[in-house]
PDB file of C-alpha atoms in Angstrom:
ATOM      1  CA  UNK A1372     126.238 145.346 142.921  1.00 38.00           C
ATOM      2  CA  UNK A1373     123.935 142.967 144.882  1.00 38.00           C
ATOM      3  CA  UNK A1374     124.645 139.200 144.979  1.00 38.00           C
ATOM      4  CA  UNK A1375     121.718 137.195 144.054  1.00 37.00           C
ATOM      5  CA  UNK A1376     120.630 133.598 144.915  1.00 36.00           C
ATOM      6  CA  UNK A1377     119.366 132.640 141.465  1.00 35.00           C
ATOM      7  CA  UNK A1378     121.483 130.596 139.027  1.00 35.00           C
ATOM      8  CA  UNK A1379     121.996 133.879 136.712  1.00 33.00           C
ATOM      9  CA  UNK A1380     121.731 137.543 136.623  1.00 32.00           C
ATOM     10  CA  UNK A1381     119.373 139.474 134.050  1.00 28.00           C
ATOM     11  CA  UNK A1382     122.728 139.749 131.994  1.00 29.00           C
ATOM     12  CA  UNK A1383     123.050 136.166 131.800  1.00 31.00           C
ATOM     13  CA  UNK A1384     126.101 135.874 134.279  1.00 31.00           C
ATOM     14  CA  UNK A1385     126.051 133.117 136.766  1.00 33.00           C
ATOM     15  CA  UNK A1386     126.168 134.167 140.550  1.00 35.00           C
ATOM     16  CA  UNK A1387     126.582 132.540 143.689  1.00 38.00           C
ATOM     17  CA  UNK A1388     124.846 129.667 145.139  1.00 37.00           C
ATOM     18  CA  UNK A1389     125.281 127.758 148.394  1.00 34.00           C
ATOM     19  CA  UNK A1390     128.088 125.639 147.013  1.00 37.00           C
ATOM     20  CA  UNK A1391     130.626 128.392 146.314  1.00 42.00           C
ATOM     21  CA  UNK A1392     131.114 129.359 149.848  1.00 44.00           C
ATOM     22  CA  UNK A1393     131.000 133.110 149.361  1.00 45.00           C
ATOM     23  CA  UNK A1394     130.336 134.957 152.541  1.00 52.00           C
ATOM     24  CA  UNK A1395     127.825 137.672 153.532  1.00 64.00           C
ATOM     25  CA  UNK A1396     128.392 141.468 152.801  1.00 72.00           C
ATOM     26  CA  UNK A1397     130.111 142.274 156.286  1.00 81.00           C
ATOM     27  CA  UNK A1398     132.549 139.226 156.040  1.00 84.00           C
ATOM     28  CA  UNK A1399     133.056 140.057 152.264  1.00 85.00           C
ATOM     29  CA  UNK A1400     134.200 143.657 153.059  1.00 89.00           C
ATOM     30  CA  UNK A1401     136.461 142.257 155.816  1.00 91.00           C
ATOM     31  CA  UNK A1402     137.919 139.779 153.319  1.00 90.00           C
ATOM     32  CA  UNK A1403     138.370 142.424 150.379  1.00 89.00           C
ATOM     33  CA  UNK A1404     140.122 144.692 153.088  1.00 91.00           C
ATOM     34  CA  UNK A1405     142.614 141.813 153.867  1.00 93.00           C
ATOM     35  CA  UNK A1406     143.428 141.610 150.286  1.00 91.00           C
ATOM     36  CA  UNK A1407     144.020 145.301 150.242  1.00 92.00           C
ATOM     37  CA  UNK A1408     146.525 145.099 153.040  1.00 93.00           C
ATOM     38  CA  UNK A1409     148.241 142.156 151.515  1.00 93.00           C
ATOM     39  CA  UNK A1410     148.550 144.143 148.147  1.00 91.00           C
ATOM     40  CA  UNK A1411     149.749 147.210 149.941  1.00 91.00           C
ATOM     41  CA  UNK A1412     152.907 145.276 150.898  1.00 94.00           C
ATOM     42  CA  UNK A1413     153.592 144.219 147.362  1.00 92.00           C
ATOM     43  CA  UNK A1414     155.630 147.205 146.083  1.00 92.00           C
ATOM     44  CA  UNK A1415     157.806 147.307 149.456  1.00 93.00           C
ATOM     45  CA  UNK A1416     158.311 143.599 149.042  1.00 95.00           C
ATOM     46  CA  UNK A1417     159.094 143.853 145.394  1.00 93.00           C
ATOM     47  CA  UNK A1418     161.736 146.470 146.173  1.00 92.00           C
ATOM     48  CA  UNK A1419     163.280 144.138 148.761  1.00 95.00           C
ATOM     49  CA  UNK A1420     163.102 141.268 146.289  1.00 95.00           C
ATOM     50  CA  UNK A1421     165.005 143.353 143.588  1.00 93.00           C
ATOM     51  CA  UNK A1422     167.911 143.709 146.035  1.00 93.00           C
ATOM     52  CA  UNK A1423     168.908 140.143 145.372  1.00 94.00           C
ATOM     53  CA  UNK A1424     167.104 139.217 142.111  1.00 94.00           C
ATOM     54  CA  UNK A1425     166.868 140.527 138.583  1.00 93.00           C
ATOM     55  CA  UNK A1426     163.469 141.780 137.509  1.00 91.00           C
ATOM     56  CA  UNK A1427     162.671 138.740 135.231  1.00 93.00           C
ATOM     57  CA  UNK A1428     163.827 136.240 137.773  1.00 94.00           C
ATOM     58  CA  UNK A1429     161.778 137.814 140.503  1.00 94.00           C
ATOM     59  CA  UNK A1430     158.755 137.721 138.502  1.00 92.00           C
ATOM     60  CA  UNK A1431     159.089 134.081 137.305  1.00 94.00           C
ATOM     61  CA  UNK A1432     160.182 132.535 140.554  1.00 95.00           C
ATOM     62  CA  UNK A1433     157.363 134.080 142.371  1.00 94.00           C
ATOM     63  CA  UNK A1434     154.754 132.690 140.036  1.00 94.00           C
ATOM     64  CA  UNK A1435     156.251 129.260 140.136  1.00 95.00           C
ATOM     65  CA  UNK A1436     156.513 129.350 143.992  1.00 95.00           C
ATOM     66  CA  UNK A1437     152.648 130.489 144.244  1.00 94.00           C
ATOM     67  CA  UNK A1438     151.695 127.933 141.532  1.00 94.00           C
ATOM     68  CA  UNK A1439     153.330 125.262 143.778  1.00 95.00           C
ATOM     69  CA  UNK A1440     151.383 126.374 146.841  1.00 94.00           C
ATOM     70  CA  UNK A1441     148.221 126.647 144.786  1.00 92.00           C
ATOM     71  CA  UNK A1442     148.749 123.431 142.967  1.00 93.00           C
ATOM     72  CA  UNK A1443     149.527 121.583 146.281  1.00 94.00           C
ATOM     73  CA  UNK A1444     146.173 122.993 147.847  1.00 92.00           C
ATOM     74  CA  UNK A1445     144.167 121.735 144.495  1.00 93.00           C
ATOM     75  CA  UNK A1446     145.845 118.398 144.569  1.00 94.00           C
ATOM     76  CA  UNK A1447     145.244 117.820 148.282  1.00 94.00           C
ATOM     77  CA  UNK A1448     141.557 118.623 148.121  1.00 92.00           C
ATOM     78  CA  UNK A1449     141.087 116.818 144.971  1.00 92.00           C
ATOM     79  CA  UNK A1450     139.578 119.734 143.241  1.00 92.00           C
ATOM     80  CA  UNK A1451     138.210 118.831 139.796  1.00 93.00           C
ATOM     81  CA  UNK A1452     139.305 121.020 136.714  1.00 92.00           C
ATOM     82  CA  UNK A1453     137.037 123.896 135.963  1.00 91.00           C
ATOM     83  CA  UNK A1454     134.356 123.694 133.363  1.00 91.00           C
ATOM     84  CA  UNK A1455     135.576 124.488 129.768  1.00 90.00           C
ATOM     85  CA  UNK A1456     133.440 127.733 129.688  1.00 91.00           C
ATOM     86  CA  UNK A1457     135.553 129.121 132.666  1.00 93.00           C
ATOM     87  CA  UNK A1458     139.025 128.719 130.972  1.00 93.00           C
ATOM     88  CA  UNK A1459     138.926 131.922 128.923  1.00 93.00           C
ATOM     89  CA  UNK A1460     138.249 133.756 131.976  1.00 92.00           C
ATOM     90  CA  UNK A1461     140.953 132.230 133.913  1.00 94.00           C
ATOM     91  CA  UNK A1462     143.405 132.839 131.105  1.00 95.00           C
ATOM     92  CA  UNK A1463     142.402 136.711 131.480  1.00 94.00           C
ATOM     93  CA  UNK A1464     143.166 136.517 135.137  1.00 94.00           C
ATOM     94  CA  UNK A1465     146.502 134.634 134.381  1.00 94.00           C
ATOM     95  CA  UNK A1466     147.385 137.043 131.753  1.00 94.00           C
ATOM     96  CA  UNK A1467     146.773 140.303 133.955  1.00 93.00           C
ATOM     97  CA  UNK A1468     147.111 139.268 137.571  1.00 91.00           C
ATOM     98  CA  UNK A1469     149.661 136.257 137.263  1.00 91.00           C
ATOM     99  CA  UNK A1470     151.916 137.679 134.677  1.00 93.00           C
ATOM    100  CA  UNK A1471     151.264 141.263 133.374  1.00 93.00           C
ATOM    101  CA  UNK A1472     150.923 143.316 136.391  1.00 92.00           C
ATOM    102  CA  UNK A1473     153.799 141.670 138.444  1.00 91.00           C
ATOM    103  CA  UNK A1474     156.133 141.978 135.316  1.00 92.00           C
ATOM    104  CA  UNK A1475     155.112 145.603 134.335  1.00 93.00           C
ATOM    105  CA  UNK A1476     155.457 146.927 137.999  1.00 92.00           C
ATOM    106  CA  UNK A1477     158.580 145.004 138.667  1.00 91.00           C
ATOM    107  CA  UNK A1478     160.186 146.733 135.516  1.00 91.00           C
ATOM    108  CA  UNK A1479     158.871 150.024 136.648  1.00 90.00           C
ATOM    109  CA  UNK A1480     160.194 149.746 140.225  1.00 89.00           C
ATOM    110  CA  UNK A1481     163.793 149.416 138.944  1.00 87.00           C
ATOM    111  CA  UNK A1482     163.697 153.094 138.505  1.00 83.00           C
ATOM    112  CA  UNK A1483     160.521 154.422 140.246  1.00 81.00           C
ATOM    113  CA  UNK A1484     160.144 154.590 144.110  1.00 80.00           C
ATOM    114  CA  UNK A1485     157.150 152.840 145.660  1.00 83.00           C
ATOM    115  CA  UNK A1486     155.463 155.963 146.313  1.00 77.00           C
ATOM    116  CA  UNK A1487     155.545 156.859 142.530  1.00 77.00           C
ATOM    117  CA  UNK A1488     154.230 153.448 141.621  1.00 83.00           C
ATOM    118  CA  UNK A1489     151.430 153.789 143.929  1.00 78.00           C
ATOM    119  CA  UNK A1490     149.633 155.929 141.423  1.00 74.00           C
ATOM    120  CA  UNK A1491     148.660 152.613 139.699  1.00 75.00           C
ATOM    121  CA  UNK A1492     146.706 151.345 142.609  1.00 75.00           C
ATOM    122  CA  UNK A1493     145.387 154.849 143.021  1.00 77.00           C
ATOM    123  CA  UNK A1494     143.483 154.523 139.783  1.00 80.00           C
ATOM    124  CA  UNK A1495     143.056 150.766 139.753  1.00 83.00           C
ATOM    125  CA  UNK A1496     139.494 150.905 141.588  1.00 79.00           C
ATOM    126  CA  UNK A1497     138.149 153.374 139.082  1.00 78.00           C
ATOM    127  CA  UNK A1498     139.532 151.326 136.330  1.00 82.00           C
ATOM    128  CA  UNK A1499     138.341 148.078 137.663  1.00 81.00           C
ATOM    129  CA  UNK A1500     134.821 149.471 138.031  1.00 78.00           C
ATOM    130  CA  UNK A1501     134.698 150.686 134.456  1.00 79.00           C
ATOM    131  CA  UNK A1502     135.792 147.505 132.906  1.00 83.00           C
ATOM    132  CA  UNK A1503     133.150 145.820 135.294  1.00 79.00           C
ATOM    133  CA  UNK A1504     130.336 147.885 134.012  1.00 77.00           C
ATOM    134  CA  UNK A1505     131.697 147.083 130.311  1.00 77.00           C
ATOM    135  CA  UNK A1506     132.189 143.343 130.732  1.00 77.00           C
ATOM    136  CA  UNK A1507     129.260 142.166 133.165  1.00 72.00           C
ATOM    137  CA  UNK A1508     126.807 145.038 132.822  1.00 75.00           C
ATOM    138  CA  UNK A1509     127.155 146.449 136.465  1.00 70.00           C
ATOM    139  CA  UNK A1510     125.235 149.837 136.737  1.00 76.00           C
ATOM    140  CA  UNK A1511     126.558 151.855 139.869  1.00 77.00           C
ATOM    141  CA  UNK A1512     124.722 154.886 141.051  1.00 82.00           C
ATOM    142  CA  UNK A1513     125.804 158.564 140.220  1.00 84.00           C
ATOM    143  CA  UNK A1514     126.805 158.955 143.703  1.00 86.00           C
ATOM    144  CA  UNK A1515     129.015 156.195 143.494  1.00 82.00           C
ATOM    145  CA  UNK A1516     130.838 157.417 140.492  1.00 84.00           C
ATOM    146  CA  UNK A1517     131.409 160.974 141.898  1.00 88.00           C
ATOM    147  CA  UNK A1518     132.737 159.471 144.942  1.00 84.00           C
ATOM    148  CA  UNK A1519     134.967 157.095 143.103  1.00 81.00           C
ATOM    149  CA  UNK A1520     136.153 159.907 140.763  1.00 86.00           C
ATOM    150  CA  UNK A1521     136.782 162.060 143.756  1.00 87.00           C
ATOM    151  CA  UNK A1522     138.732 159.393 145.497  1.00 82.00           C
ATOM    152  CA  UNK A1523     140.852 158.532 142.371  1.00 82.00           C
ATOM    153  CA  UNK A1524     141.660 162.154 141.882  1.00 85.00           C
ATOM    154  CA  UNK A1525     142.882 162.612 145.410  1.00 84.00           C
ATOM    155  CA  UNK A1526     145.061 159.629 145.254  1.00 80.00           C
ATOM    156  CA  UNK A1527     146.455 160.457 141.965  1.00 79.00           C
ATOM    157  CA  UNK A1528     147.160 164.148 142.879  1.00 82.00           C
ATOM    158  CA  UNK A1529     148.951 162.956 145.826  1.00 79.00           C
ATOM    159  CA  UNK A1530     151.126 160.225 144.429  1.00 72.00           C
ATOM    160  CA  UNK A1531     152.082 162.349 141.421  1.00 76.00           C
ATOM    161  CA  UNK A1532     152.961 165.313 143.709  1.00 75.00           C
ATOM    162  CA  UNK A1533     155.001 162.803 145.683  1.00 68.00           C
ATOM    163  CA  UNK A1534     157.007 161.839 142.585  1.00 67.00           C
ATOM    164  CA  UNK A1535     157.400 165.487 141.313  1.00 70.00           C
ATOM    165  CA  UNK A1536     154.915 165.148 138.548  1.00 70.00           C
ATOM    166  CA  UNK A1537     157.551 163.736 136.028  1.00 66.00           C
ATOM    167  CA  UNK A1538     156.473 161.425 133.517  1.00 68.00           C
ATOM    168  CA  UNK A1539     158.911 158.571 132.773  1.00 77.00           C
ATOM    169  CA  UNK A1540     159.203 155.498 131.110  1.00 83.00           C
ATOM    170  CA  UNK A1541     158.289 153.599 134.445  1.00 84.00           C
ATOM    171  CA  UNK A1542     155.112 155.356 133.945  1.00 83.00           C
ATOM    172  CA  UNK A1543     154.391 153.642 130.573  1.00 85.00           C
ATOM    173  CA  UNK A1544     154.790 150.286 132.539  1.00 91.00           C
ATOM    174  CA  UNK A1545     152.554 151.671 135.485  1.00 89.00           C
ATOM    175  CA  UNK A1546     149.735 152.556 133.052  1.00 88.00           C
ATOM    176  CA  UNK A1547     149.933 149.162 131.245  1.00 92.00           C
ATOM    177  CA  UNK A1548     149.876 147.327 134.531  1.00 92.00           C
ATOM    178  CA  UNK A1549     146.884 149.215 135.665  1.00 89.00           C
ATOM    179  CA  UNK A1550     144.913 148.159 132.462  1.00 91.00           C
ATOM    180  CA  UNK A1551     145.956 144.570 132.460  1.00 93.00           C
ATOM    181  CA  UNK A1552     145.383 144.220 136.366  1.00 92.00           C
ATOM    182  CA  UNK A1553     141.884 145.681 136.236  1.00 90.00           C
ATOM    183  CA  UNK A1554     140.822 143.301 133.552  1.00 92.00           C
ATOM    184  CA  UNK A1555     142.099 140.432 135.627  1.00 91.00           C
ATOM    185  CA  UNK A1556     140.249 141.581 138.708  1.00 86.00           C
ATOM    186  CA  UNK A1557     137.117 141.926 136.781  1.00 87.00           C
ATOM    187  CA  UNK A1558     137.299 138.571 135.381  1.00 89.00           C
ATOM    188  CA  UNK A1559     138.567 137.040 138.759  1.00 86.00           C
ATOM    189  CA  UNK A1560     135.561 138.638 140.561  1.00 81.00           C
ATOM    190  CA  UNK A1561     133.124 137.280 137.960  1.00 85.00           C
ATOM    191  CA  UNK A1562     134.565 133.716 138.359  1.00 89.00           C
ATOM    192  CA  UNK A1563     134.785 134.090 142.288  1.00 82.00           C
ATOM    193  CA  UNK A1564     130.825 134.040 142.080  1.00 82.00           C
ATOM    194  CA  UNK A1565     130.567 130.715 140.633  1.00 87.00           C
ATOM    195  CA  UNK A1566     133.759 129.073 142.137  1.00 86.00           C
ATOM    196  CA  UNK A1567     135.687 129.411 145.341  1.00 85.00           C
ATOM    197  CA  UNK A1568     137.843 132.517 145.156  1.00 79.00           C
ATOM    198  CA  UNK A1569     141.150 130.542 146.150  1.00 85.00           C
ATOM    199  CA  UNK A1570     140.426 128.073 142.998  1.00 91.00           C
ATOM    200  CA  UNK A1571     140.182 130.950 140.729  1.00 90.00           C
ATOM    201  CA  UNK A1572     143.758 132.219 141.358  1.00 89.00           C
ATOM    202  CA  UNK A1573     144.936 128.686 141.837  1.00 92.00           C
ATOM    203  CA  UNK A1574     143.852 127.590 138.564  1.00 94.00           C
ATOM    204  CA  UNK A1575     145.223 130.735 136.999  1.00 94.00           C
ATOM    205  CA  UNK A1576     148.664 130.213 138.599  1.00 94.00           C
ATOM    206  CA  UNK A1577     148.731 126.403 137.550  1.00 94.00           C
ATOM    207  CA  UNK A1578     147.800 127.595 133.966  1.00 94.00           C
ATOM    208  CA  UNK A1579     150.986 129.696 133.918  1.00 94.00           C
ATOM    209  CA  UNK A1580     153.215 126.856 134.793  1.00 95.00           C
ATOM    210  CA  UNK A1581     154.205 125.984 131.274  1.00 94.00           C
ATOM    211  CA  UNK A1582     155.386 129.667 130.760  1.00 94.00           C
ATOM    212  CA  UNK A1583     156.757 130.451 134.106  1.00 94.00           C
ATOM    213  CA  UNK A1584     159.038 127.595 134.747  1.00 96.00           C
ATOM    214  CA  UNK A1585     161.145 127.735 131.555  1.00 96.00           C
ATOM    215  CA  UNK A1586     161.009 131.546 132.051  1.00 95.00           C
ATOM    216  CA  UNK A1587     162.546 131.032 135.763  1.00 95.00           C
ATOM    217  CA  UNK A1588     165.119 128.856 134.380  1.00 95.00           C
ATOM    218  CA  UNK A1589     166.161 131.182 131.613  1.00 96.00           C
ATOM    219  CA  UNK A1590     166.139 134.254 133.777  1.00 94.00           C
ATOM    220  CA  UNK A1591     168.101 132.706 136.630  1.00 94.00           C
ATOM    221  CA  UNK A1592     170.806 131.605 134.198  1.00 93.00           C
ATOM    222  CA  UNK A1593     171.365 135.184 132.899  1.00 93.00           C
ATOM    223  CA  UNK A1594     170.564 137.271 136.062  1.00 93.00           C
ATOM    224  CA  UNK A1595     172.791 137.224 139.216  1.00 91.00           C
ATOM    225  CA  UNK A1596     171.287 136.202 142.263  1.00 93.00           C
ATOM    226  CA  UNK A1597     172.379 137.571 145.724  1.00 92.00           C
ATOM    227  CA  UNK A1598     170.393 136.046 148.617  1.00 93.00           C
ATOM    228  CA  UNK A1599     169.877 138.269 151.494  1.00 94.00           C
ATOM    229  CA  UNK A1600     167.299 138.419 154.265  1.00 95.00           C
ATOM    230  CA  UNK A1601     165.478 141.279 152.406  1.00 94.00           C
ATOM    231  CA  UNK A1602     165.489 139.720 149.002  1.00 94.00           C
ATOM    232  CA  UNK A1603     164.323 136.332 150.306  1.00 95.00           C
ATOM    233  CA  UNK A1604     161.693 137.842 152.605  1.00 96.00           C
ATOM    234  CA  UNK A1605     160.520 140.081 149.746  1.00 95.00           C
ATOM    235  CA  UNK A1606     160.336 137.044 147.285  1.00 95.00           C
ATOM    236  CA  UNK A1607     158.374 134.866 149.632  1.00 95.00           C
ATOM    237  CA  UNK A1608     155.798 137.623 150.376  1.00 95.00           C
ATOM    238  CA  UNK A1609     155.085 138.331 146.791  1.00 94.00           C
ATOM    239  CA  UNK A1610     154.693 134.728 146.188  1.00 93.00           C
ATOM    240  CA  UNK A1611     152.687 133.697 148.847  1.00 93.00           C
ATOM    241  CA  UNK A1612     150.984 136.795 150.309  1.00 92.00           C
ATOM    242  CA  UNK A1613     150.434 139.002 147.266  1.00 89.00           C
ATOM    243  CA  UNK A1614     150.257 136.118 144.566  1.00 86.00           C
ATOM    244  CA  UNK A1615     148.215 133.664 146.311  1.00 88.00           C
ATOM    245  CA  UNK A1616     146.574 134.453 149.674  1.00 89.00           C
ATOM    246  CA  UNK A1617     145.858 138.186 149.028  1.00 89.00           C
ATOM    247  CA  UNK A1618     144.003 137.168 145.726  1.00 84.00           C
ATOM    248  CA  UNK A1619     142.108 134.195 147.469  1.00 86.00           C
ATOM    249  CA  UNK A1620     140.554 136.740 150.047  1.00 88.00           C
ATOM    250  CA  UNK A1621     140.249 139.547 147.566  1.00 87.00           C
ATOM    251  CA  UNK A1622     138.314 137.448 145.022  1.00 83.00           C
ATOM    252  CA  UNK A1623     136.024 136.242 147.841  1.00 84.00           C
ATOM    253  CA  UNK A1624     135.260 139.693 148.861  1.00 86.00           C
ATOM    254  CA  UNK A1625     134.583 140.880 145.540  1.00 82.00           C
ATOM    255  CA  UNK A1626     132.156 137.857 144.998  1.00 80.00           C
ATOM    256  CA  UNK A1627     130.329 139.046 148.183  1.00 84.00           C
ATOM    257  CA  UNK A1628     130.038 142.760 147.932  1.00 85.00           C
ATOM    258  CA  UNK A1629     130.324 143.306 144.138  1.00 81.00           C
ATOM    259  CA  UNK A1630     133.330 144.283 141.956  1.00 75.00           C
ATOM    260  CA  UNK A1631     132.766 148.119 142.062  1.00 75.00           C
ATOM    261  CA  UNK A1632     132.409 148.204 145.948  1.00 79.00           C
ATOM    262  CA  UNK A1633     135.315 146.094 146.570  1.00 81.00           C
ATOM    263  CA  UNK A1634     137.651 147.849 144.008  1.00 74.00           C
ATOM    264  CA  UNK A1635     136.830 151.209 146.051  1.00 77.00           C
ATOM    265  CA  UNK A1636     138.423 149.828 149.105  1.00 83.00           C
ATOM    266  CA  UNK A1637     141.536 149.937 147.281  1.00 78.00           C
ATOM    267  CA  UNK A1638     141.705 153.480 147.260  1.00 78.00           C
ATOM    268  CA  UNK A1639     143.334 153.000 150.861  1.00 82.00           C
ATOM    269  CA  UNK A1640     146.071 150.851 149.415  1.00 84.00           C
ATOM    270  CA  UNK A1641     148.570 153.447 147.956  1.00 82.00           C
ATOM    271  CA  UNK A1642     148.281 155.262 151.518  1.00 81.00           C
ATOM    272  CA  UNK A1643     149.129 151.909 153.040  1.00 89.00           C
ATOM    273  CA  UNK A1644     151.863 151.325 150.737  1.00 88.00           C
ATOM    274  CA  UNK A1645     153.415 154.673 151.637  1.00 84.00           C
ATOM    275  CA  UNK A1646     153.357 153.756 155.221  1.00 88.00           C
ATOM    276  CA  UNK A1647     155.135 150.494 154.674  1.00 91.00           C
ATOM    277  CA  UNK A1648     157.491 152.395 152.486  1.00 87.00           C
ATOM    278  CA  UNK A1649     158.538 154.456 155.498  1.00 87.00           C
ATOM    279  CA  UNK A1650     158.659 151.580 157.805  1.00 90.00           C
ATOM    280  CA  UNK A1651     160.448 149.083 155.563  1.00 91.00           C
ATOM    281  CA  UNK A1652     162.346 151.185 152.867  1.00 88.00           C
ATOM    282  CA  UNK A1653     162.826 154.491 155.074  1.00 84.00           C
ATOM    283  CA  UNK A1654     161.069 156.612 152.344  1.00 79.00           C
ATOM    284  CA  UNK A1655     159.562 159.998 153.642  1.00 76.00           C
ATOM    285  CA  UNK A1656     156.170 161.301 153.539  1.00 69.00           C
ATOM    286  CA  UNK A1657     154.941 165.089 153.259  1.00 72.00           C
ATOM    287  CA  UNK A1658     152.095 166.633 155.301  1.00 74.00           C
ATOM    288  CA  UNK A1659     149.812 165.997 152.496  1.00 77.00           C
ATOM    289  CA  UNK A1660     149.674 162.357 153.594  1.00 75.00           C
ATOM    290  CA  UNK A1661     146.993 162.666 156.501  1.00 73.00           C
ATOM    291  CA  UNK A1662     144.757 165.086 154.403  1.00 80.00           C
ATOM    292  CA  UNK A1663     144.614 162.701 151.560  1.00 81.00           C
ATOM    293  CA  UNK A1664     143.962 159.768 153.885  1.00 76.00           C
ATOM    294  CA  UNK A1665     140.933 161.812 155.385  1.00 79.00           C
ATOM    295  CA  UNK A1666     139.705 162.427 151.795  1.00 81.00           C
ATOM    296  CA  UNK A1667     140.075 158.804 150.591  1.00 81.00           C
ATOM    297  CA  UNK A1668     138.403 157.491 153.691  1.00 76.00           C
ATOM    298  CA  UNK A1669     135.521 159.599 153.118  1.00 83.00           C
ATOM    299  CA  UNK A1670     135.162 158.408 149.535  1.00 82.00           C
ATOM    300  CA  UNK A1671     135.479 154.811 150.658  1.00 77.00           C
ATOM    301  CA  UNK A1672     132.516 155.211 153.063  1.00 77.00           C
ATOM    302  CA  UNK A1673     130.180 156.889 150.410  1.00 81.00           C
ATOM    303  CA  UNK A1674     131.066 154.240 147.782  1.00 76.00           C
ATOM    304  CA  UNK A1675     130.290 151.453 150.224  1.00 70.00           C
ATOM    305  CA  UNK A1676     126.982 152.976 151.043  1.00 73.00           C
ATOM    306  CA  UNK A1677     126.081 153.944 147.387  1.00 71.00           C
ATOM    307  CA  UNK A1678     123.604 151.554 145.884  1.00 53.00           C
ATOM    308  CA  UNK A1679     124.312 149.984 142.463  1.00 49.00           C
TER     309      UNK A1679
END
């Protein structure tokens, strides 16, 4: 999808102007890639966090901490509230990215390994591209879709093989998380074309405060907390890295290079997650990993060159 300099696209969607601060395609790809690296650490960090926090406590506290960071930035820079027409999109971002995806994946990770949970992000690029086509009228080329489907199939086959192919209750959480996150990414990418990406996630986090603060208070009163180096580090990363900073660069990247192309960079995320799982959690990989990595990199290269 090509970024235009005019106020709206033919579909009537507002796009970038000089005031949004969106970078060019090359820097946009770099920012989206940095977002993928940040997200690839989410599952291992969540596993660490669950060593000392209950699932509801971890989700609520991470959202509150991220909202404090985002709210502080918004106040310090005296950013005015978004226009009324943007609040519905921000609510979708909040429901999908701030609350839905973290909650559902955390519940899944109570009984699932990070390798198994990686199936979600393996399918997320394709789902995001599909929702983007439905929501804002993007029409990627046939080559794009063939490469995207091939990459998603390769990642899905690898992650399912790693988990033994069994479908469990955790899978229901993971597939639900896939849908809500794709919706949040699509709306966030659309909004990041008319306002800075950090403000998109910042306002979405602030919007959730009336829910996350009481939720944190209740969850902490019922779920025991055992503070360890792992649990605190995991909590801080999912709050500051995954929930705020990663989404800032991710939304900026999507605004610069388009939602479908940016979403395909996430095909590399499951493999990065598996690398972190080996280094941080002591999980083991099979010889299929480098073969899948090569296939995914080819698919990424094709989708980045395909014209929408």
